Short mmCIF file of C-alpha atoms and ligand atoms in Angstrom, two decimals:
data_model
loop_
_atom_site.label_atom_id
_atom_site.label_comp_id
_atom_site.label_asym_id
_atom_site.label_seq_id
_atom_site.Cartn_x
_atom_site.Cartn_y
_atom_site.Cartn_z
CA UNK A 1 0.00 0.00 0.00
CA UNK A 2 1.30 3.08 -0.88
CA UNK A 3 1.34 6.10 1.75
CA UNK A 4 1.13 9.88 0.74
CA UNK A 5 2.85 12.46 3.15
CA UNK A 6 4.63 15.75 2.89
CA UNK A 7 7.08 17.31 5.43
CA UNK A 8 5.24 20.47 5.06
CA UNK A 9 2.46 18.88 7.59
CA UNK A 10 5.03 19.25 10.13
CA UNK A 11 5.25 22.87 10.06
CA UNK A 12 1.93 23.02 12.17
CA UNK A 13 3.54 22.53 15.60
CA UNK A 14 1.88 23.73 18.28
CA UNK A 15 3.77 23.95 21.78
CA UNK A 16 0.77 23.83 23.78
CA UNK A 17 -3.16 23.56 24.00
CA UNK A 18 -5.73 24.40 26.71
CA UNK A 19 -7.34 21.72 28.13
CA UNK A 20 -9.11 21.07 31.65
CA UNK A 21 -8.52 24.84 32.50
CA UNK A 22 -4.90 24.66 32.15
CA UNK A 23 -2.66 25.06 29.25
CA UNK A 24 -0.63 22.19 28.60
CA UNK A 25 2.25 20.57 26.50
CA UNK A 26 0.20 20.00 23.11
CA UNK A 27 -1.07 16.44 22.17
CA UNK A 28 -1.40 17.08 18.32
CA UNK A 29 2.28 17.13 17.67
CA UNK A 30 4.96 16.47 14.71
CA UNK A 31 6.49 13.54 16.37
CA UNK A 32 3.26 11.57 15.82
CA UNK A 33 3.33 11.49 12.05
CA UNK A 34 7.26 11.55 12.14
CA UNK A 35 6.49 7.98 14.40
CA UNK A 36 4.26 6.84 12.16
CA UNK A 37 6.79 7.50 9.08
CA UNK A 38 9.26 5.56 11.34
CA UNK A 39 7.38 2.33 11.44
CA UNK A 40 6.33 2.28 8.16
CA UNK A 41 9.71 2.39 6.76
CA UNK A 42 10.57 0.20 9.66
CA UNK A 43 8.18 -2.59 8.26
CA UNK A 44 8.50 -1.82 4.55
CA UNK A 45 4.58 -1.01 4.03
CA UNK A 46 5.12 0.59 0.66
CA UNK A 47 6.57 3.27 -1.09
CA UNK A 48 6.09 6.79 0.29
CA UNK A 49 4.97 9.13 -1.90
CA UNK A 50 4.52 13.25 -1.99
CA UNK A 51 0.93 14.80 -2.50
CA UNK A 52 0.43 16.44 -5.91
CA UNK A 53 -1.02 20.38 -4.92
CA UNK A 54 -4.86 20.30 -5.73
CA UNK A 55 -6.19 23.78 -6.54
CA UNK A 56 -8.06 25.66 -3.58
CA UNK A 57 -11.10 24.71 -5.33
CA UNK A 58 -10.92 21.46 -4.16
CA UNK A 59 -11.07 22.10 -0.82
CA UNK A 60 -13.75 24.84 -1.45
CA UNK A 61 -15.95 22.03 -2.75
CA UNK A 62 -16.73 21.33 1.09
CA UNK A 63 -15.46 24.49 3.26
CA UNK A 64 -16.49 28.02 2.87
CA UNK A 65 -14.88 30.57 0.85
CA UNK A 66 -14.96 32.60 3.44
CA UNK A 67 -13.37 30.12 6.07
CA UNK A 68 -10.93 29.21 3.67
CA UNK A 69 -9.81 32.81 3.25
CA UNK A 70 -9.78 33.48 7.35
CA UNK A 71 -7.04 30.23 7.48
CA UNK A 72 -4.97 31.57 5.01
CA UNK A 73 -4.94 35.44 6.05
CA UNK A 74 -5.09 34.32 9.69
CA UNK A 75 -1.98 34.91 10.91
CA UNK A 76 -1.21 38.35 9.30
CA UNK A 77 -4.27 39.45 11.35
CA UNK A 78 -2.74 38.40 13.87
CA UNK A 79 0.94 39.25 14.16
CA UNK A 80 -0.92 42.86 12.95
CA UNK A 81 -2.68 43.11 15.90
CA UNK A 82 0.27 43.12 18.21
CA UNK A 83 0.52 38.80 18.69
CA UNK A 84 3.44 36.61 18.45
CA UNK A 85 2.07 33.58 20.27
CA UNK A 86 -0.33 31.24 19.28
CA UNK A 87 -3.46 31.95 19.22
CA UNK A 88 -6.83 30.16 20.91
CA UNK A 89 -10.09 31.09 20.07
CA UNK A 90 -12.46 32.22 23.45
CA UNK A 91 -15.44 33.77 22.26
CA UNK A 92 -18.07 31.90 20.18
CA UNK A 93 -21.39 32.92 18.68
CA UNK A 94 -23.55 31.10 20.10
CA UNK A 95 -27.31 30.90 20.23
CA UNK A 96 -28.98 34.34 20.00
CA UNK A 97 -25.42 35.69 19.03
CA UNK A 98 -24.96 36.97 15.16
CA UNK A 99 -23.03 35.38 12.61
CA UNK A 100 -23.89 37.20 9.72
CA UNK A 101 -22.40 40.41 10.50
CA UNK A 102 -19.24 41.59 8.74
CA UNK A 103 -16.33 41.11 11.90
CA UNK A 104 -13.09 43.06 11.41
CA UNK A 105 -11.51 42.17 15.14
CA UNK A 106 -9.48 38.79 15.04
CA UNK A 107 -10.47 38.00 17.71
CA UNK A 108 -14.06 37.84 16.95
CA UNK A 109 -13.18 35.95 13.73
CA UNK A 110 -11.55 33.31 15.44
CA UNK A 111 -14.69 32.43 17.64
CA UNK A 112 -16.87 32.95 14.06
CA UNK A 113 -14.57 30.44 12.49
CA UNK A 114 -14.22 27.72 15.68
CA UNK A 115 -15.74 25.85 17.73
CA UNK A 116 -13.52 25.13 20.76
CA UNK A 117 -10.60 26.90 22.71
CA UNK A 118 -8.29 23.71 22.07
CA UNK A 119 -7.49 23.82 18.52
CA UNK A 120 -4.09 26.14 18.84
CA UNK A 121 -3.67 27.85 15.20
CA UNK A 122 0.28 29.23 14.43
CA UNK A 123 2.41 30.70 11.61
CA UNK A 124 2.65 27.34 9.61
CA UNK A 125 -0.99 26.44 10.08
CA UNK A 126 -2.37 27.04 7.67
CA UNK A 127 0.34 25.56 4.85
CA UNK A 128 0.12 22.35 6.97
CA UNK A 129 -3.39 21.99 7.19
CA UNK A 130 -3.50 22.53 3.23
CA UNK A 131 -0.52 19.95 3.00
CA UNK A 132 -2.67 17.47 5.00
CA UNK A 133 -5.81 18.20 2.70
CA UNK A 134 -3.67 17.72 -0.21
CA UNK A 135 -2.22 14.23 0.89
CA UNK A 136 -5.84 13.63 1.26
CA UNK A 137 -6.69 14.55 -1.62
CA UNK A 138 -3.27 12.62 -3.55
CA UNK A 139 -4.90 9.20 -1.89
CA UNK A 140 -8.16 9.66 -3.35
CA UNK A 141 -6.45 10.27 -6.95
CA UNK A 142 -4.53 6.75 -6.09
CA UNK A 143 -7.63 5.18 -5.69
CA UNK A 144 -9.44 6.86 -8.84
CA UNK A 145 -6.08 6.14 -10.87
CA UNK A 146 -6.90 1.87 -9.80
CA UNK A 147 -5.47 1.01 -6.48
CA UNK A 148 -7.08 -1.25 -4.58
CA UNK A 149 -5.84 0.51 -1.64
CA UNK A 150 -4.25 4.73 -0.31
CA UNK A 151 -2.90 5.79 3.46
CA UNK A 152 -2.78 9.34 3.46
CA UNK A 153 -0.38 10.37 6.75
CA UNK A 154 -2.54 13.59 7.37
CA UNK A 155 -1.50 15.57 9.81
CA UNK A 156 -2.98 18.06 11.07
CA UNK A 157 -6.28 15.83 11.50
CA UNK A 158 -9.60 16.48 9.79
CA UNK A 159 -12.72 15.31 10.90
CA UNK A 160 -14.04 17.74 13.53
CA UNK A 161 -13.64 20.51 11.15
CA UNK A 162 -16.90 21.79 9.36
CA UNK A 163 -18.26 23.75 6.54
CA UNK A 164 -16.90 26.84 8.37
CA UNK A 165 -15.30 26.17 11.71
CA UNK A 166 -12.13 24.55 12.82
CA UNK A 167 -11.83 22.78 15.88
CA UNK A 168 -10.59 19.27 17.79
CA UNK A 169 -7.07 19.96 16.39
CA UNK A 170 -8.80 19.87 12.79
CA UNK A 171 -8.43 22.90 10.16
CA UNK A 172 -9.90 20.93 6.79
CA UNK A 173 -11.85 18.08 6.80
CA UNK A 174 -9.16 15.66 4.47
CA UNK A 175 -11.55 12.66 5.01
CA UNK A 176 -14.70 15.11 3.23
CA UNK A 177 -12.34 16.39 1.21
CA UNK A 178 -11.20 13.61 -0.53
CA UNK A 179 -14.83 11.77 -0.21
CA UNK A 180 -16.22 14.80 -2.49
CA UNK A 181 -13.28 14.19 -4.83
CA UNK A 182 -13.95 10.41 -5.33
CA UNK A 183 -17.57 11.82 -6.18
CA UNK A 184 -16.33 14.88 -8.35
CA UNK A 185 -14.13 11.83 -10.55
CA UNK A 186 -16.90 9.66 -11.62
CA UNK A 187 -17.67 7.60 -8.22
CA UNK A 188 -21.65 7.84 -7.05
CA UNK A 189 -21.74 5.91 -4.08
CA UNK A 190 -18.91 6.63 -1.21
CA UNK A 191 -19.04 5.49 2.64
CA UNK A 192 -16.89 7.07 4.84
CA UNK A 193 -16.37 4.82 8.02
CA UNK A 194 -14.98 6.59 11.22
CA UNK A 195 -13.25 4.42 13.86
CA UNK A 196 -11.53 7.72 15.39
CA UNK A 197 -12.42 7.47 19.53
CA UNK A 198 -14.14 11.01 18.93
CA UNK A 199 -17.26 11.67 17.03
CA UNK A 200 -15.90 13.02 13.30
CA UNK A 201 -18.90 15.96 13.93
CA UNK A 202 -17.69 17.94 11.12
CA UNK A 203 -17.75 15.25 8.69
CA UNK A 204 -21.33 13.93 9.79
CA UNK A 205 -22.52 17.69 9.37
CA UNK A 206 -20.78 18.19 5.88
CA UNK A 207 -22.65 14.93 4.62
CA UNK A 208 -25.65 14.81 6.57
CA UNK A 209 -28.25 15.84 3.94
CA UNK A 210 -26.79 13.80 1.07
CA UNK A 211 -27.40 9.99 0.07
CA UNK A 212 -23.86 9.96 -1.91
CA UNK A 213 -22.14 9.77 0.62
CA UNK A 214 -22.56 7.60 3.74
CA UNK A 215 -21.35 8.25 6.68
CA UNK A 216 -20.93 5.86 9.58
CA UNK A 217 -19.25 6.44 13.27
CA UNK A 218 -18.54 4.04 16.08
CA UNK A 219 -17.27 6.51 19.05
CA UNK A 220 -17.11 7.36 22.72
CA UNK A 221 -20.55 8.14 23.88
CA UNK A 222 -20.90 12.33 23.27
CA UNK A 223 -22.83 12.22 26.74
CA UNK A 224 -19.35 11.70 28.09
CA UNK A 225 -16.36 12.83 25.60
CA UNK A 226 -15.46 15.29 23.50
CA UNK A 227 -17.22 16.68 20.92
CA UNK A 228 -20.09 16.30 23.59
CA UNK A 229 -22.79 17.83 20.67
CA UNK A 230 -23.05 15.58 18.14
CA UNK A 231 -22.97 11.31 17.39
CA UNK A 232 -26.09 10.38 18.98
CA UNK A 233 -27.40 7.43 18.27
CA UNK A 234 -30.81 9.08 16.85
CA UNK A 235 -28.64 11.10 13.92
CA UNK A 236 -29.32 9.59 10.96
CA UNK A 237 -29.38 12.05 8.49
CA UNK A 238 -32.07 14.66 6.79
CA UNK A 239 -33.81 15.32 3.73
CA UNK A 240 -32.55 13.24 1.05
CA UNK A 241 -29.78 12.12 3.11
CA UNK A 242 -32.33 10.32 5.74
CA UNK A 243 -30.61 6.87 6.76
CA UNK A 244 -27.28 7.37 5.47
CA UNK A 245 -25.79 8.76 8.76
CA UNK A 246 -25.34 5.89 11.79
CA UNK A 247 -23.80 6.38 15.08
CA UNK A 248 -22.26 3.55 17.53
CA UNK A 249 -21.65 5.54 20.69
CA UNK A 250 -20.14 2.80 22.83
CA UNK A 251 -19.27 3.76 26.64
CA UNK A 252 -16.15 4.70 28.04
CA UNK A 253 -13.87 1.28 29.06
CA UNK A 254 -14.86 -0.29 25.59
CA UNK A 255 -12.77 -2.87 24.69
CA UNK A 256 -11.80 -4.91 21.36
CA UNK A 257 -14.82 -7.50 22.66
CA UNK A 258 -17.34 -5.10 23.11
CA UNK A 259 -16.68 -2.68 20.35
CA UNK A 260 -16.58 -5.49 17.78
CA UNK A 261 -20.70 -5.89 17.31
CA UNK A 262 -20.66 -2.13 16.31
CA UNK A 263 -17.86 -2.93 13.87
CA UNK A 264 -20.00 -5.70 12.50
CA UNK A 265 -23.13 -4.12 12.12
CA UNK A 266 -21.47 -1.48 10.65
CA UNK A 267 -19.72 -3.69 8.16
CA UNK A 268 -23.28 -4.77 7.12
CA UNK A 269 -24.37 -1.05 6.27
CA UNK A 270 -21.19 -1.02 3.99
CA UNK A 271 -22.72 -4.71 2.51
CA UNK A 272 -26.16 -2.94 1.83
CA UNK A 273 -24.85 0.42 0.50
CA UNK A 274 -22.07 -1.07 -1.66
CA UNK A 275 -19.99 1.89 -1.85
CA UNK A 276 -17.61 2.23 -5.01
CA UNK A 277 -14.67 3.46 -2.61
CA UNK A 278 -14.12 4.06 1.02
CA UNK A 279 -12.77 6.27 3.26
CA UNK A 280 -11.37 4.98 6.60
CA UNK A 281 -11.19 7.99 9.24
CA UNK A 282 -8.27 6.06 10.85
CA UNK A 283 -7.68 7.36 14.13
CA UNK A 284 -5.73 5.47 16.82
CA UNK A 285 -6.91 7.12 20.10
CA UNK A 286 -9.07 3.69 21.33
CA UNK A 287 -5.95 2.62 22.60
CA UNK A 288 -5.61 1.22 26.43
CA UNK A 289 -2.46 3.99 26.36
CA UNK A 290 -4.26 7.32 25.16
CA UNK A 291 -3.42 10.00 26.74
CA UNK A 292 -6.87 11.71 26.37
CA UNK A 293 -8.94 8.46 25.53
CA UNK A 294 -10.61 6.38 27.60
CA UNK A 295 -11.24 2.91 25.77
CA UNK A 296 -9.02 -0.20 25.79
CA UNK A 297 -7.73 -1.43 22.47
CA UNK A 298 -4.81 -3.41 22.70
CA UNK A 299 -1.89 -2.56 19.40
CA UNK A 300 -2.98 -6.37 18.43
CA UNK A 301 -6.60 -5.52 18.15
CA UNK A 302 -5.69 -2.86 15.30
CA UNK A 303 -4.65 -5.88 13.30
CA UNK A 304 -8.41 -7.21 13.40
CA UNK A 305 -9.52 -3.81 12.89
CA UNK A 306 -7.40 -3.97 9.52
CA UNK A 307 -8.41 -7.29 8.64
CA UNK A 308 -12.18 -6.91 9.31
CA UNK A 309 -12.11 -3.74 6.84
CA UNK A 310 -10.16 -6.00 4.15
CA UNK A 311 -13.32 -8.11 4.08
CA UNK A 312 -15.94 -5.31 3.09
CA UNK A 313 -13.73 -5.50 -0.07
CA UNK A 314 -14.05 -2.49 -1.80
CA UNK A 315 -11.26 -0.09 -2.61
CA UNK A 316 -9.90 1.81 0.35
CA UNK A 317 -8.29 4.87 1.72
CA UNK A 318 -7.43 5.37 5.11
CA UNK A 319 -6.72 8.92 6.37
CA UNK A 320 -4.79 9.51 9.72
CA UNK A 321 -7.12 11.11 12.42
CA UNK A 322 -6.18 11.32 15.84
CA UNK A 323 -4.00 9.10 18.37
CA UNK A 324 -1.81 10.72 21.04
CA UNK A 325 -0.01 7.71 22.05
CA UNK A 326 3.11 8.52 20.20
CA UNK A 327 5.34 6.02 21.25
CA UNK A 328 3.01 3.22 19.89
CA UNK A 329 0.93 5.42 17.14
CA UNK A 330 3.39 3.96 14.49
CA UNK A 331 3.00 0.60 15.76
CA UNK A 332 -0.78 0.64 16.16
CA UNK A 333 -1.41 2.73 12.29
CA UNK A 334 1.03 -0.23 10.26
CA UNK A 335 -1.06 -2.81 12.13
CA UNK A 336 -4.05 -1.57 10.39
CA UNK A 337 -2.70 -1.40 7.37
CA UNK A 338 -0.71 -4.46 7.10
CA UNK A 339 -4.08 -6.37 8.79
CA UNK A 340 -5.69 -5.00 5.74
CA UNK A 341 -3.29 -5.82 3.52
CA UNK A 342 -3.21 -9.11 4.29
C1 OKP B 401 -9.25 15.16 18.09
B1 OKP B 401 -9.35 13.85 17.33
C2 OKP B 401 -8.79 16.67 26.83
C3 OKP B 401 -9.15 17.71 25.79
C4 OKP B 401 -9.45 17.08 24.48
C5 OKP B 401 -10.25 17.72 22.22
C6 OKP B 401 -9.91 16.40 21.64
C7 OKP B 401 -9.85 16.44 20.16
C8 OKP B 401 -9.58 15.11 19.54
N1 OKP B 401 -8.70 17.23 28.13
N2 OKP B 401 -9.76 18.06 23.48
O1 OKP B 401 -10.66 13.34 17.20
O2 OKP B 401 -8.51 12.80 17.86
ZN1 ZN B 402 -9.88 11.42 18.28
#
């Protein structure tokens, strides 16, 4: 299996994030894709291959114009108005607050454009998050051009970002991104599977009215984790879309033995839908060893995981999402991929 990555991604290094009212060391970090990169030279899982650059369009064809253009001029705004650090959004507009007012104050774009305080932004953010769109974006094209199988080593992650708001360590949704470009290429029918230990709430959102594109989620229960506001079990999509959203919110302490009935029902949507291609939000944060997770895979279990998804048998991508474990991400990502490989 061939994996896409560019060392731009790395640029986006945050030093630290807040989190449970303190700020501390950050969790989304450089050394997790450089471990990953390790191991997968390490094992010899393929060659390793540089993103082509996709025009903005591309990207547009899921995120705002508008949101697009705040990334990209963000940090001039903000070294302009007297900043060096990096920057956290705190205000939000939330309900009975106005969003379609034109905001000149950073600081008020930031909470217009967000939707946590966690989700440090920099000088390299935005080339990075573009990077990881585009390695997206270069796995999709591998699978349209007649492999069987794409890892794009995204970095930073995707799936919590939305139409028009970062958040969750997420800038652009790569996972939505490359599922509309599968569809823009001649593919009708794409599922996008999430096995990230958070809720993928952007993705869900970008997809939720539309039957092209399924999406399905097994996840820590929102009652109890992060993103808390979306990946109930009674979302399952709207208008046309109606019954091609499912959640598995599965409580905190699952393990391999419980979480595998989600898996399997899950596998059986993907057996009724018969997608063309799919899109694996891979993250690696169910590990017993998360820093921030609370479920209980073991690194063996993310063999099954791989081997499970081999069976659906259609052609697949896998996109890196989270997993804050660094010393075993690498480990835990190549068993995926070489249980799907086989
Ligand atoms: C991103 B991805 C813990 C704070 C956690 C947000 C987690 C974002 C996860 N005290 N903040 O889905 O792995
Ligand atoms: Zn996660």
């Amino acid at each position: 299996m061939k994996t896409v990555f560019s060392e731009t991604q790395l640029a986006h290094a945050p030093a630290q994030e807040i989190s449970d009212g303190e700020l501390k060391p950050a969790v989304e970090i450089p050394a997790r894709a450089e471990m990953v990169l390790k191991t997968l030279k390490d094992r010899q899982v393929g060659d390793i291959v540089a993103p082509e650059e996709f025009p903005l369009r591309s990207i547009q064809r899921v995120h705002s114009p508008d949101y697009v253009a705040f990334l990209e001029n963000f940090w001039p705004m903000w070294t302009a108005a007297g900043r060096s650090g990096e920057a956290f959004p705190f205000v939000w507009p939330v309900r009975s607050l106005r969003v379609d007012t034109k905001i000149n104050h950073i600081d008020g774009l930031l909470g217009r454009y967000s939707m946590d305080a966690g989700t440090p932004l920099g000088a390299h953010t935005y080339e990075a998050a573009r990077a990881s769109a585009d390695t997206a974006l270069t796995a999709a094209q591998l699978l349209l051009n007649g492999e069987q199988s794409a890892f794009a080593l995204c970095r930073p992650p995707g799936h919590h970002a939305g139409f028009d708001f970062l958040g969750g360590y997420c800038f652009f949704n790569n996972a939505g991104v490359a599922a509309q470009h599968l569809r823009d290429n001649g593919l009708n029918r794409i599922a996008i599977l999430d096995v990230d230990y958070h809720h993928g709430n952007g993705t869900q959102a970008l997809f939720y009215d539309r039957p092209d594109i399924l999406f399905l989620s097994i996840h820590a229960d929102p009652k109890d984790e992060y993103p808390y506001y979306l990946g109930y079990a009674d979302e399952t999509g709207e208008h046309a879309g109606t019954g091609f959203t499912r959640n598995w919110p599965l409580p905190l302490g699952t393990d391999w033995d419980s979480y595998a009935p989600a898996l399997e029902e899950a596998c059986r949507w993907l057996l009724v839908y018969k997608p063309e291609a799919m899109v694996v939000s891979l993250g690696l944060d169910c590990f017993e060893g998360d820093p921030i997770s609370g479920f209980k895979f073991k690194s063996e279990d993310y063999i099954r995981l791989g081997e499970r998804l081999a069976k659906v048998g259609v052609p697949t991508m896998f996109v890196l999402e989270g997993g804050y474990a660094v010393d075993a991400l690498g480990t835990n990502c190549v068993n995926v991929l070489e249980g799907f490989s086989g």
